Coordinates of C-alpha atoms in Angstrom, one line a residue:
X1432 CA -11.2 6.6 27.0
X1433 CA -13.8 7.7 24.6
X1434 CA -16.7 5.5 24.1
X1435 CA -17.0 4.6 19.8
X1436 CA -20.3 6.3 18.6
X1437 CA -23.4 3.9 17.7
X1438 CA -24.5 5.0 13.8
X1439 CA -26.1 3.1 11.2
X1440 CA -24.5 1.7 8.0
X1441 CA -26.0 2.6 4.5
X1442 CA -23.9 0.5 2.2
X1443 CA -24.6 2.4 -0.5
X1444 CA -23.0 5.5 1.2
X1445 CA -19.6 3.6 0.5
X1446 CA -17.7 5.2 -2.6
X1447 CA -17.8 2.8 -5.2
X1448 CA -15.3 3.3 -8.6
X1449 CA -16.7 3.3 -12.0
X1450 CA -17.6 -0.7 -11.9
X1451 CA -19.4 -0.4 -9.1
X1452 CA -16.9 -2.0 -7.0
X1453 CA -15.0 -0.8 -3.5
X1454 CA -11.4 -2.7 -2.5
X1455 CA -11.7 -4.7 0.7
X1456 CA -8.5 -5.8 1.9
X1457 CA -8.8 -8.9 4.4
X1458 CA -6.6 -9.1 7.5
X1459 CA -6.3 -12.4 10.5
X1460 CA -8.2 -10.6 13.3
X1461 CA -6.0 -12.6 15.9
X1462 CA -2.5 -11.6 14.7
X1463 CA -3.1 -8.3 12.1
X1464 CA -1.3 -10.6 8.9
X1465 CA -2.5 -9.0 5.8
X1466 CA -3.9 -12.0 4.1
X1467 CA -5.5 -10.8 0.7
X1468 CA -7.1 -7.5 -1.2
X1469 CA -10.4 -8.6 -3.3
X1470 CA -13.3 -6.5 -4.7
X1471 CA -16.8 -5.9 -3.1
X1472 CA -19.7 -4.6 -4.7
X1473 CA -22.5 -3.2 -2.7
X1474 CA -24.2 -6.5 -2.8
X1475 CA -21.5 -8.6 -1.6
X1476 CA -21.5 -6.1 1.5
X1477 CA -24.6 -6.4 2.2
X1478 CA -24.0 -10.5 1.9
X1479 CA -20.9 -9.9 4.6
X1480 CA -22.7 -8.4 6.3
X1481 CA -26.0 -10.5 6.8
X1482 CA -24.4 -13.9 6.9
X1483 CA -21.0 -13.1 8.7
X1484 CA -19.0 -14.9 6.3
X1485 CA -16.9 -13.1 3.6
X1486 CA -18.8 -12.3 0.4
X1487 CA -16.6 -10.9 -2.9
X1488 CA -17.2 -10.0 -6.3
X1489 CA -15.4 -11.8 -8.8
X1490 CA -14.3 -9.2 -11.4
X1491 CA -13.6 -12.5 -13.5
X1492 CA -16.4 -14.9 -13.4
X1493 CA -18.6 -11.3 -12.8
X1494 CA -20.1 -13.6 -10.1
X1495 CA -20.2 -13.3 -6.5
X1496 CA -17.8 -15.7 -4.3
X1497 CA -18.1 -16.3 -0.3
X1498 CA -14.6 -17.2 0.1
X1499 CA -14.3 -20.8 1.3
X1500 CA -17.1 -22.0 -0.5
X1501 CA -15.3 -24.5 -2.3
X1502 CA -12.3 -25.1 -0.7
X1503 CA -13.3 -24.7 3.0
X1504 CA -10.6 -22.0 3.7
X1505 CA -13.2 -20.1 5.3
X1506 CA -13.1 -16.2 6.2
X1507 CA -15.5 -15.7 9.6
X1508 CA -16.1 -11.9 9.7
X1509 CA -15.4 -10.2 12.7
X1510 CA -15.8 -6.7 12.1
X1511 CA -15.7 -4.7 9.0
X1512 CA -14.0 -1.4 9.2
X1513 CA -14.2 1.9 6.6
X1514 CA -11.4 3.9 5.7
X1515 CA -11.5 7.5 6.2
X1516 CA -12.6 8.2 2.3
X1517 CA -15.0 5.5 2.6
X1518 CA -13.5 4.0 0.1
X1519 CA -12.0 1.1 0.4
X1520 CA -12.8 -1.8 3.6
X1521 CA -10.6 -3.9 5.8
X1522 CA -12.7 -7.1 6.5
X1523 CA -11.2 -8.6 10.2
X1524 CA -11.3 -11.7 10.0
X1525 CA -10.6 -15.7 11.4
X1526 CA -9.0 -17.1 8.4
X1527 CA -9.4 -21.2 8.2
X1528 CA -6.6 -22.7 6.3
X1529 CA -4.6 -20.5 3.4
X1530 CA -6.3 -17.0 2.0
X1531 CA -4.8 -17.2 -1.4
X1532 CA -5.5 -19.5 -4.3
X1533 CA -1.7 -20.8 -4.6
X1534 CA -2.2 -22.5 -1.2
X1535 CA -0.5 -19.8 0.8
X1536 CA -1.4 -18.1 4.0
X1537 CA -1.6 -14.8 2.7
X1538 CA -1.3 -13.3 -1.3
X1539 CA 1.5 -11.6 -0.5
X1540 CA 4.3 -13.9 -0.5
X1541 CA 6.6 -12.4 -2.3
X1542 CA 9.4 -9.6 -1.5
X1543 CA 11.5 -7.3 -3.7
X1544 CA 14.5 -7.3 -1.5
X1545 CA 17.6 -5.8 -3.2
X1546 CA 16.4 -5.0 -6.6
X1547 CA 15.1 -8.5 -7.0
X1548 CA 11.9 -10.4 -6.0
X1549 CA 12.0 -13.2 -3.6
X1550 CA 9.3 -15.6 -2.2
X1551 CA 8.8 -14.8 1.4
X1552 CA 6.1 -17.8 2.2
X1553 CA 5.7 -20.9 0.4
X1554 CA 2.7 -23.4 0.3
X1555 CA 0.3 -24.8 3.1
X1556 CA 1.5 -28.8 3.1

């Protein structure tokens, strides 16, 4: 087996779009469920990074957000991984309690299953 190659990690060598922003897409470490995509600018990466806990940008509030802040659904980083382009990041993750906003495990709840859409997952109790 080939041992993985120690380098060191500029963040600023990721390729951000036009904003200034690169898509990180979080996934549960422990069982690979895709749980959300949110946006990262380089300062939220270096946030991730530094504190182990999940740091976005909100595109909306044009704020950062460390996701679980306010409603304790906590995302503990366990390794953050580059795509081949370098960019885009998949943040692996232990998820506490629903990733997505409507109460939901993941953001993707929903199915388009014979030419019509169908929810797939409803809310945390």
């Amino acid at each position: 087996m080939k041992k993985a190659m120690d380098m060191s990690f500029d963040p600023e060598s990721l390729k951000y779009n036009a904003d200034g922003l690169v898509p990180c897409i979080a996934q549960e470490a422990a069982t690979g469920e895709v749980l959300m995509l949110a946006w990262m600018n380089d300062g939220a990466v270096h946030r991730t990074l530094a504190t182990g806990r999940v740091t976005y940008w909100s595109r909306s509030r044009a704020a950062y957000w460390v996701k679980g802040e306010s409603s304790g659904h906590v995302q503990e980083l366990v390794e953050l991984r580059l795509d081949c382009d370098r960019d885009c990041l998949l943040a692996l993750v232990r998820q506490t309690g629903p990733a997505c906003h409507t109460n939901r495990r993941s953001c993707f709840y929903r199915a388009l299953r014979d030419g019509g859409e169908v929810e797939v997952m409803a809310p945390v109790e």
